[in-house]
GROMACS .gro file of C-alpha atoms in nm:
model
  380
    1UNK     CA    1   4.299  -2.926   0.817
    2UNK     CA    2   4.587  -2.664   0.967
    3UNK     CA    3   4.388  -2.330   0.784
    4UNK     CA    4   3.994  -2.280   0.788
    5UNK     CA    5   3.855  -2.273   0.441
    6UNK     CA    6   3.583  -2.028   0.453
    7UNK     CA    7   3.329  -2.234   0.233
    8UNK     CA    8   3.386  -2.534   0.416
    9UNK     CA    9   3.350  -2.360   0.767
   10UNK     CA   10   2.993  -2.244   0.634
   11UNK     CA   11   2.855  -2.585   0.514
   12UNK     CA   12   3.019  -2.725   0.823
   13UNK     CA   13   2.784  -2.461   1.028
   14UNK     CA   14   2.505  -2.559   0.803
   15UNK     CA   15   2.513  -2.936   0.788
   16UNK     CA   16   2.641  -3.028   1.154
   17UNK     CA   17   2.887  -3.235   1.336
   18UNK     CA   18   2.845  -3.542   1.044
   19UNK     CA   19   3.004  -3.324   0.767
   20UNK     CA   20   3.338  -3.343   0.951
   21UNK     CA   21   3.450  -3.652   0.763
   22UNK     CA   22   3.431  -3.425   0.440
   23UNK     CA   23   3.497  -3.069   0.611
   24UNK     CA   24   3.702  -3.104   0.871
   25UNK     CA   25   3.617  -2.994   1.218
   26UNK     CA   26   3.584  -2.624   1.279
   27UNK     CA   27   3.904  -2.481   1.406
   28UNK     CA   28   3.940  -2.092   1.545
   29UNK     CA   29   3.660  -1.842   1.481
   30UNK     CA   30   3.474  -2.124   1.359
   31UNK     CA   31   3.484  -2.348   1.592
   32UNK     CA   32   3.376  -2.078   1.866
   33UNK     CA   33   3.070  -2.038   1.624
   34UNK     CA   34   3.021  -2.371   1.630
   35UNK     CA   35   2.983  -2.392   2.021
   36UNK     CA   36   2.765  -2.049   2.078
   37UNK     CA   37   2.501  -2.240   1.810
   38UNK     CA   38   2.511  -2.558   1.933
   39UNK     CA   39   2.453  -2.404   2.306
   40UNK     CA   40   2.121  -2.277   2.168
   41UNK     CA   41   2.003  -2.491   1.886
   42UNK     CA   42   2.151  -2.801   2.061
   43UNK     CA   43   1.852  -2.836   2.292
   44UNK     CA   44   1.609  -2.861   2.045
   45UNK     CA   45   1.400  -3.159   2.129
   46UNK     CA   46   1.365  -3.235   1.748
   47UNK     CA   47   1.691  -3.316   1.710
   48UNK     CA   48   1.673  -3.617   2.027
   49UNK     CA   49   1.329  -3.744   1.802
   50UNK     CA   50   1.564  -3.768   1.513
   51UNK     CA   51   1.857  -3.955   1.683
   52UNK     CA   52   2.091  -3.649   1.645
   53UNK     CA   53   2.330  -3.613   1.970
   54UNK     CA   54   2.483  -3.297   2.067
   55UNK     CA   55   2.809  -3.210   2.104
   56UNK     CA   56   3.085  -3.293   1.836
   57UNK     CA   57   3.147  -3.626   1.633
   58UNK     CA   58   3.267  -3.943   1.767
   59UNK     CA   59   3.649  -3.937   1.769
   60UNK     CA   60   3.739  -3.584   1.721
   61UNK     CA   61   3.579  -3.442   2.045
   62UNK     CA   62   3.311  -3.549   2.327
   63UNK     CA   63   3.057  -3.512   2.265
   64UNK     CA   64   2.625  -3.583   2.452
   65UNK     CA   65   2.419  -3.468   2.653
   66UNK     CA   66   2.583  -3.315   2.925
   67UNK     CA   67   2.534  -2.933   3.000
   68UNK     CA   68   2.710  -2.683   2.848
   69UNK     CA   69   3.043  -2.530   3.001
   70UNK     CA   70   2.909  -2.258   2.832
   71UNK     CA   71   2.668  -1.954   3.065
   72UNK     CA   72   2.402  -1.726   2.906
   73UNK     CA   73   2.678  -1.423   2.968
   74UNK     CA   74   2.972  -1.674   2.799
   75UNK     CA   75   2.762  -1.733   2.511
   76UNK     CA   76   2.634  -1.395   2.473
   77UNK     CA   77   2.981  -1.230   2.456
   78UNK     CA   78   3.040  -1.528   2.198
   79UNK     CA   79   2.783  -1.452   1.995
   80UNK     CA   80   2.826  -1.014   2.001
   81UNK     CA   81   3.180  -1.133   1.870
   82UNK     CA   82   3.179  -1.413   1.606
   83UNK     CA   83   2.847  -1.306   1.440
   84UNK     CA   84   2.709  -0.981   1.322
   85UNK     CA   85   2.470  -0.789   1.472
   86UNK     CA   86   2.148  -0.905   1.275
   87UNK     CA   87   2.270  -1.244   1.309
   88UNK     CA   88   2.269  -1.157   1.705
   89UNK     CA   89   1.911  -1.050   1.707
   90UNK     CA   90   1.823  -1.321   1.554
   91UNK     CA   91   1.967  -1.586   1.804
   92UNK     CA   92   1.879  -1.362   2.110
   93UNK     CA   93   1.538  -1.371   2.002
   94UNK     CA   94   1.526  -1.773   1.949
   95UNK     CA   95   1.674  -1.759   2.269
   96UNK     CA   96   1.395  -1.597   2.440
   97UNK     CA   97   1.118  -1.663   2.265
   98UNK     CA   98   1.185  -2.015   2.103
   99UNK     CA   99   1.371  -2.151   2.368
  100UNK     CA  100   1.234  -1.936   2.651
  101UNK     CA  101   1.632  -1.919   2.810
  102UNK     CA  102   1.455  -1.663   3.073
  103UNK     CA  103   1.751  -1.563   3.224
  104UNK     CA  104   1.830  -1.345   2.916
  105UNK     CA  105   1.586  -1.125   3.138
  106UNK     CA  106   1.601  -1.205   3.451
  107UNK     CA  107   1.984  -1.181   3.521
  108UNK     CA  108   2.107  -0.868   3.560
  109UNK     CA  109   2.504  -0.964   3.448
  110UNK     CA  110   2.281  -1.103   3.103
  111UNK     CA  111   2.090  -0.779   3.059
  112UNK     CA  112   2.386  -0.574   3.088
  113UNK     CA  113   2.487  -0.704   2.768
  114UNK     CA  114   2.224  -0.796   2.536
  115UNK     CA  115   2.115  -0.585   2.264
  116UNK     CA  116   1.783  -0.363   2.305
  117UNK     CA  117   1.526  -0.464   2.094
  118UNK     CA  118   1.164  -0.569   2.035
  119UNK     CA  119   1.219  -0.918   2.081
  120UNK     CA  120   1.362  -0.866   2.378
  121UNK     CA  121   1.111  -0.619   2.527
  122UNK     CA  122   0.826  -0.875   2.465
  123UNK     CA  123   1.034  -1.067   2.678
  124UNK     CA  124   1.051  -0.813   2.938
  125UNK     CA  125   0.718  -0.795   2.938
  126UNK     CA  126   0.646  -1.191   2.982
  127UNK     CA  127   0.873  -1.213   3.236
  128UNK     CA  128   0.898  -0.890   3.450
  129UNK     CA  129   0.680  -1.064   3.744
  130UNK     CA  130   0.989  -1.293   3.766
  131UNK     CA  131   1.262  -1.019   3.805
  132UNK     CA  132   1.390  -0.826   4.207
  133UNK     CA  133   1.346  -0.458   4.208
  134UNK     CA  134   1.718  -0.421   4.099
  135UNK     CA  135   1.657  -0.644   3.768
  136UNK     CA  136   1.349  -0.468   3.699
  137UNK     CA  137   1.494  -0.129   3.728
  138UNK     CA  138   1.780  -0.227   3.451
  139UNK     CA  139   1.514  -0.403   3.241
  140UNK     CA  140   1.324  -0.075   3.226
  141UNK     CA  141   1.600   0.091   3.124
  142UNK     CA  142   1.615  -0.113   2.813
  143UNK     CA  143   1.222  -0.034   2.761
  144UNK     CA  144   1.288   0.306   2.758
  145UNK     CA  145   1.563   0.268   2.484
  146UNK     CA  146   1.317   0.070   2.271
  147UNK     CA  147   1.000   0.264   2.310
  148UNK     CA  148   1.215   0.582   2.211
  149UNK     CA  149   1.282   0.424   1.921
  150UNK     CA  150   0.981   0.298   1.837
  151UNK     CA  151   0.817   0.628   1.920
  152UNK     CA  152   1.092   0.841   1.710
  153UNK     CA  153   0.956   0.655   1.380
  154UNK     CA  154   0.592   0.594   1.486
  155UNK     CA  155   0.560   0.977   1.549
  156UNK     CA  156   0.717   1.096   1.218
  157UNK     CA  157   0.454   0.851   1.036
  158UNK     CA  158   0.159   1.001   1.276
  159UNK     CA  159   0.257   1.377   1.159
  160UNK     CA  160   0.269   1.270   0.819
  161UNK     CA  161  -0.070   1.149   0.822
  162UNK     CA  162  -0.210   1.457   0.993
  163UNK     CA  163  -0.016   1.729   0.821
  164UNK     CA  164  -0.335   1.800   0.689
  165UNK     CA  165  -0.665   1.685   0.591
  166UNK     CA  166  -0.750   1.628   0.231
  167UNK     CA  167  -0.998   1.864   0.088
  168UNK     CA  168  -1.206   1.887  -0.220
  169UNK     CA  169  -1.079   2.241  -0.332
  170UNK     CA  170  -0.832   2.242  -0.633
  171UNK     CA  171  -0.476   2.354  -0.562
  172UNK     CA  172  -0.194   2.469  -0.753
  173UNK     CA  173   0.053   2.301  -0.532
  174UNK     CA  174   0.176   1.985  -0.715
  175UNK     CA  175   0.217   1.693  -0.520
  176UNK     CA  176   0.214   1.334  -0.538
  177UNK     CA  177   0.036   1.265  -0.239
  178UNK     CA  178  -0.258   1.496  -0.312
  179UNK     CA  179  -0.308   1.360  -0.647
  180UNK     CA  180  -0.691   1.403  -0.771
  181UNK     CA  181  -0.701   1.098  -0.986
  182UNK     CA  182  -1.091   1.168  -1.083
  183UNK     CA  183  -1.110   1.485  -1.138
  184UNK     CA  184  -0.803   1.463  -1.410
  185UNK     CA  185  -0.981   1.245  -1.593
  186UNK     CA  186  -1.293   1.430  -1.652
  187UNK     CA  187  -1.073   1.746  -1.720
  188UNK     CA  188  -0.907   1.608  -1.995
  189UNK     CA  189  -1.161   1.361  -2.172
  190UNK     CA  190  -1.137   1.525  -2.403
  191UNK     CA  191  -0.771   1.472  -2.493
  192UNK     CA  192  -0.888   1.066  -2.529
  193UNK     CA  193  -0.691   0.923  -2.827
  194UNK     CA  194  -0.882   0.616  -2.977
  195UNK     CA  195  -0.622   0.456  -3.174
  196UNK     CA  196  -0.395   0.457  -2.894
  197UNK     CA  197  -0.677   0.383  -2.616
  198UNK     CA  198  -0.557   0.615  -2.364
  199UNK     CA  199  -0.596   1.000  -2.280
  200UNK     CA  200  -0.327   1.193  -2.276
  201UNK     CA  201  -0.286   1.401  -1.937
  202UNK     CA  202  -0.245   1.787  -1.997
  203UNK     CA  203  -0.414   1.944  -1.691
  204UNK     CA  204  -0.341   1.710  -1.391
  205UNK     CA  205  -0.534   1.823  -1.072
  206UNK     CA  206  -0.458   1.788  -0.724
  207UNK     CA  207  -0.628   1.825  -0.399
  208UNK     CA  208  -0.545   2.116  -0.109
  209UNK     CA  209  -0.456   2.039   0.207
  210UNK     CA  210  -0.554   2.205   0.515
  211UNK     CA  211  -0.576   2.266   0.858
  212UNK     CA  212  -0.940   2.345   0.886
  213UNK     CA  213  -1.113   2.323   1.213
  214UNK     CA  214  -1.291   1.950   1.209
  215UNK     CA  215  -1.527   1.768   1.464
  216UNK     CA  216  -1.402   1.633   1.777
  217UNK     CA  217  -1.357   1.267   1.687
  218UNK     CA  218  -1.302   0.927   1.896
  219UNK     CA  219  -1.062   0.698   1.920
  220UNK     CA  220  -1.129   0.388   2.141
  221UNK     CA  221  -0.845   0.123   2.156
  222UNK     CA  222  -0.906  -0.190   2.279
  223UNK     CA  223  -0.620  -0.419   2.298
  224UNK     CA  224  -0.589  -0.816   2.374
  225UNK     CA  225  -0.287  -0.873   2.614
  226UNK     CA  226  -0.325  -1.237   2.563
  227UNK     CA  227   0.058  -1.346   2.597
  228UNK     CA  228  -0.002  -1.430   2.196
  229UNK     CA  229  -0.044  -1.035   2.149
  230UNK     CA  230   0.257  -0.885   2.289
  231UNK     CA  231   0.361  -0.752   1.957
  232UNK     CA  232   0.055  -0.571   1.925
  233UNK     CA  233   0.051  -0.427   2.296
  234UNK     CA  234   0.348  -0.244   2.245
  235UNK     CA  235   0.243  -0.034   1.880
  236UNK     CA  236  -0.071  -0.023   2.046
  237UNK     CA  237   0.039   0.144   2.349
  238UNK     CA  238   0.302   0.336   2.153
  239UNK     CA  239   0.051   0.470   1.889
  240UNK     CA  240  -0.184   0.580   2.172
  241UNK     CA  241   0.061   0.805   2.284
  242UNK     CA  242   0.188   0.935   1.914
  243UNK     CA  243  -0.184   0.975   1.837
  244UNK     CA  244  -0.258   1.184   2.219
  245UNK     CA  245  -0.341   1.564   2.199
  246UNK     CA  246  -0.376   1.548   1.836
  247UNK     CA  247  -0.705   1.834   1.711
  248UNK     CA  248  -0.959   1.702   1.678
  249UNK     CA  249  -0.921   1.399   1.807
  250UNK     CA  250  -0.976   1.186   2.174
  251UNK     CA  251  -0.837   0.886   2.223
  252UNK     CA  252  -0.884   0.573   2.466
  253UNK     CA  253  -0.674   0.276   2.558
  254UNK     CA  254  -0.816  -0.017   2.698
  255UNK     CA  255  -0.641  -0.354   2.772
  256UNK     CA  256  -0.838  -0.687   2.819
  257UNK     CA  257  -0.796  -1.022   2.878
  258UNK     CA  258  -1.100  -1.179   3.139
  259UNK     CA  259  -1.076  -0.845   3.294
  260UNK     CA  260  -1.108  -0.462   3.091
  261UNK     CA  261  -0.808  -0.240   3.234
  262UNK     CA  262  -0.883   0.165   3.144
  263UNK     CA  263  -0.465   0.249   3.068
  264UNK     CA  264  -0.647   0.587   2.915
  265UNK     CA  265  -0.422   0.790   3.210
  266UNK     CA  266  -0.110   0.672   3.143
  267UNK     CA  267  -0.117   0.695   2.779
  268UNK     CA  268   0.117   0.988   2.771
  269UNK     CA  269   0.425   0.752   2.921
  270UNK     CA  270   0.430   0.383   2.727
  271UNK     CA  271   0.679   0.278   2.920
  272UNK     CA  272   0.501   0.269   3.257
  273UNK     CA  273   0.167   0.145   3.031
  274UNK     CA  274   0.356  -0.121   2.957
  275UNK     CA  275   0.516  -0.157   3.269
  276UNK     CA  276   0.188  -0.211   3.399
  277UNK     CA  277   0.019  -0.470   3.129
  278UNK     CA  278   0.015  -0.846   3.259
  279UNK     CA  279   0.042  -1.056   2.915
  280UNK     CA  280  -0.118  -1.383   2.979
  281UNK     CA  281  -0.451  -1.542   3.069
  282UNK     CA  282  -0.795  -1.600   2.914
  283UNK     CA  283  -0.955  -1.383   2.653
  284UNK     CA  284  -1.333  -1.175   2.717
  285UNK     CA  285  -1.364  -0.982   2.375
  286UNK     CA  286  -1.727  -0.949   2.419
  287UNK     CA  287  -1.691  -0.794   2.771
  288UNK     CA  288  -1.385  -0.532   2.604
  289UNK     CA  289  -1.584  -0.399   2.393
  290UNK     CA  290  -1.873  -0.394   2.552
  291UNK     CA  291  -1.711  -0.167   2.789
  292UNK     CA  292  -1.539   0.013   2.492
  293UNK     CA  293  -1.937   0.047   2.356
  294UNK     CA  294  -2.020   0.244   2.684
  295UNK     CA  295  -1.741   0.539   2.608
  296UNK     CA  296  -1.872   0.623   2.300
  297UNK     CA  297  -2.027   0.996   2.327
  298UNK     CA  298  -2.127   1.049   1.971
  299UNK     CA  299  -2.158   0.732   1.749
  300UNK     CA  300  -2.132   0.901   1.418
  301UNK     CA  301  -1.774   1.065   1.545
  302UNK     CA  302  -1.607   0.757   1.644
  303UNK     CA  303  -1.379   0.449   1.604
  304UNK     CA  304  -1.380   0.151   1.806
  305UNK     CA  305  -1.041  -0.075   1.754
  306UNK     CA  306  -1.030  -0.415   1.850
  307UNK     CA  307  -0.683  -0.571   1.860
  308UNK     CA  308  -0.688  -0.927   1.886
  309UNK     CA  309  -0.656  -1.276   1.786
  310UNK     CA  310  -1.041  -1.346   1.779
  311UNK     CA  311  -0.997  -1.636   1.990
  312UNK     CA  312  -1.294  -1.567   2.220
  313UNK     CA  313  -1.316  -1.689   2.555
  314UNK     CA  314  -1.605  -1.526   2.680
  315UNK     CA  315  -1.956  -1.482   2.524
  316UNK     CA  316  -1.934  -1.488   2.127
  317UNK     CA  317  -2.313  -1.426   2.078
  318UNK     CA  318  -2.326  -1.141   2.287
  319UNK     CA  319  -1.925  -0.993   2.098
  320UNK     CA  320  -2.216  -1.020   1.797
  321UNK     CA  321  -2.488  -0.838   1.910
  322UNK     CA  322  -2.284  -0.552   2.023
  323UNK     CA  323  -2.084  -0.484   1.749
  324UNK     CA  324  -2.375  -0.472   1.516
  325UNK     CA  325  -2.506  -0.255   1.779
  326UNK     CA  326  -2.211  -0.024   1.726
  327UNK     CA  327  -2.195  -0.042   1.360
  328UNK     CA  328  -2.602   0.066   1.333
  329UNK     CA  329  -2.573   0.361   1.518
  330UNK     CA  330  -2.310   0.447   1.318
  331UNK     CA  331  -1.964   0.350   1.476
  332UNK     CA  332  -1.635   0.239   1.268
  333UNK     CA  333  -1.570  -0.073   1.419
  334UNK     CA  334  -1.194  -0.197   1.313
  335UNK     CA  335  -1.125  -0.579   1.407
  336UNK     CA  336  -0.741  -0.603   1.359
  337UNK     CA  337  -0.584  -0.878   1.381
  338UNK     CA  338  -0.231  -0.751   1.416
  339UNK     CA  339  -0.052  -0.401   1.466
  340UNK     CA  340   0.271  -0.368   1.479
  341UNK     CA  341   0.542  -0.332   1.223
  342UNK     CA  342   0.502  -0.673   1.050
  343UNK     CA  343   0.112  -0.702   1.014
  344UNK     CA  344   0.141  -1.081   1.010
  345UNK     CA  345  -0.191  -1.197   1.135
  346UNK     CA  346  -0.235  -1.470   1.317
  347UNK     CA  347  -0.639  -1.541   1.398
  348UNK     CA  348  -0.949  -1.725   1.466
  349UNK     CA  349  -1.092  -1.652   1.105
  350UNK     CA  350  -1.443  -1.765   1.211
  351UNK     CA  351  -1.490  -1.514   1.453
  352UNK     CA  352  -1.356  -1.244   1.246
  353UNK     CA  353  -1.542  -1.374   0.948
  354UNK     CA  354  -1.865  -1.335   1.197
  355UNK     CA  355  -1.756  -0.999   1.243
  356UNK     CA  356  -1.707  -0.917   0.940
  357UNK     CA  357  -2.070  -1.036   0.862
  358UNK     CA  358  -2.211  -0.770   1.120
  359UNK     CA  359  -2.053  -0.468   0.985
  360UNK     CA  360  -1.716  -0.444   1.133
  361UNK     CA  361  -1.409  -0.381   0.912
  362UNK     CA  362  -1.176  -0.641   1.014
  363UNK     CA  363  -0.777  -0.712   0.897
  364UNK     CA  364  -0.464  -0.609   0.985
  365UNK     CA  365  -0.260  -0.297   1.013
  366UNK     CA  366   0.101  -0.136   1.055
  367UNK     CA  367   0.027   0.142   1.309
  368UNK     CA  368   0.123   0.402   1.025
  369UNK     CA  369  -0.135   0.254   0.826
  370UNK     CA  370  -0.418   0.286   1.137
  371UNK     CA  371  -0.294   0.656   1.220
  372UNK     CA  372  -0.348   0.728   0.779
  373UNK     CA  373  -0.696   0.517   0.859
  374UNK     CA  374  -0.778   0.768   1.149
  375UNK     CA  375  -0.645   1.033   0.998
  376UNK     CA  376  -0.881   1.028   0.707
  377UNK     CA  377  -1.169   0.944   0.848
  378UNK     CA  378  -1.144   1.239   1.064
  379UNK     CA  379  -1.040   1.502   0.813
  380UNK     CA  380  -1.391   1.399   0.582
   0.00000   0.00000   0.00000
């Protein structure tokens, strides 16, 4: 084959060295492709269980086990050129966090030229106690460029939600958000039309929304940094600081595994929180919130968030007893499962079920949704 066929290229991609015979072998642009995948996805061990060797077919190049003449910097300038960009992220993540190639953090040449992202800050994070001061001081660079990001939406979300709390006066302003479905109903009952089974809106009311002066409220956040949870460490600590020095409103941040860390101080800069957290270990729930329990000034004013997987490593009877403990006296007790942008839980649903059982309110959030959570509990 002198000219690459598109089409063919692609299935070639798809279905592997043994499609040659019907494909052809990949040839310019596509052959580089070709290499940079099989570099990563070469060294999957599944592929050895299945009796699939690496490297090209028999007869049209070598092919085994050998290592790569490709480097992590080689097949990262590969892969910024042949594929685009959200095919990137996705093979700089596998990279990572799939194939744990830890020198995509660790090497300074490597971080020069990856891609900031959230994939590749929970790498930072896993791996920062690996990297010299000069590594760590470019990593953190690429923290910064992340958590601005994340903190540019996150904060627009946040204002949103507390533009104003919901009150039960009328208004004349007409807006979506402040629709009073209830109270248009009863105003126009009387408009009900029986043959057509439905009442025809002709006064639609809405709620006002103001900035009255509300009670000081409590926010207590206490997050898992089980290495399973580093999603949820970063919205956690980045929420924190979208949701500090809002009225009416003081919040806490609290990071657990065996031991309960008070990050409350340095809530105003994520990136040194996070700088800071050491993802990995065992898991003491019971003894987070617990300690959580004992900041509570006035239990009818406050929230107590638990973010976490549920796997409990210390004392589950006594996670129990204090929650209900919480909930009697009148606490909101959140058990999330997940926050971060995804919500995709992942959980020990017996626990949570348990918690569940006692009072708490247990699930999983975006951290837009928690701030809108916050915000109207607050603003009742």
């Amino acid at each position: 084959m002198t000219e690459e066929n598109p089409d063919l290229q692609r299935w070639r991609l798809i279905l592997g060295a043994p499609a040659e015979k019907h494909t052809g072998p990949p040839i310019g642009d596509g052959a580089g492709r070709d290499e940079a995948l099989n570099w990563l996805y070469g060294r999957d061990p599944e592929l050895a269980r299945r009796g699939v060797r690496r490297g090209g077919s028999p007869g049209s190049r070598e092919g085994g086990d050998g290592p790569s003449v490709l480097t992590t910097v080689d097949w990262l300038d590969a892969v910024h050129r042949l594929f685009p960009r959200e095919t990137v992220e996705r093979l700089q993540r596998d990279a990572v966090e799939r194939f744990e190639i830890l020198d995509v953090v660790t090497d300074p040449e490597v971080l020069a030229r990856i891609e900031p992202s959230q994939s590749l800050l929970r790498a930072v994070l896993r791996t920062k106690h690996l990297m010299n001061p000069d590594v760590l001081a470019l990593a953190r660079k690429l923290v910064e460029q992340v958590i601005r990001e994340l903190m540019a939406k996150l904060a627009t979300e946040v204002r949103q939600s507390f533009t104003g709390t919901r009150a039960r006066r009328p208004s004349r302003f007409k807006q979506a958000r402040n629709f009073d479905f209830r109270s248009t109903i009863r105003a126009n009952l009387g408009n009900y039309q029986p043959e057509q089974r439905r009442v025809s809106i002709e006064e639609p009311r809405f709620y006002s929304r103001t900035r009255r002066a509300i009670d000081q409220w409590q926010l207590v956040l206490l997050v898992d940094q089980s290495g399973s949870m580093a999603g949820s460490v970063i919205h956690t600590a980045v929420t924190a600081a979208c949701l500090w020095g809002l009225p009416g409103l003081r919040t806490h941040l609290v990071a657990f595994d065996t031991s309960v860390v008070d990050l409350t101080d340095d809530v105003t800069d994520p990136v040194e929180l996070l700088m800071k957290v050491q993802l990995g270990g065992g898991t003491d729930i019971a003894k987070a919130v617990r300690y959580g329990a004992g900041l509570v000034d006035n239990p009818r004013r406050s929230i107590v968030a638990v973010i976490t997987d549920f796997y409990e490593g210390g004392d589950a009877h006594q996670l129990i007893r204090t929650v209900r403990a919480l909930v009697e006296q009148g606490t909101v007790v959140l058990g999330l499962a997940a926050l971060d942008e995804d919500a995709n839980p992942n959980y020990d649903r017996t626990t949570a079920g348990r918690l569940a059982d006692v009072g708490a309110q247990v699930g999983a959030m975006t951290p837009g949704q928690l701030a809108n959570f916050v915000a109207e509990r607050i603003g009742r």
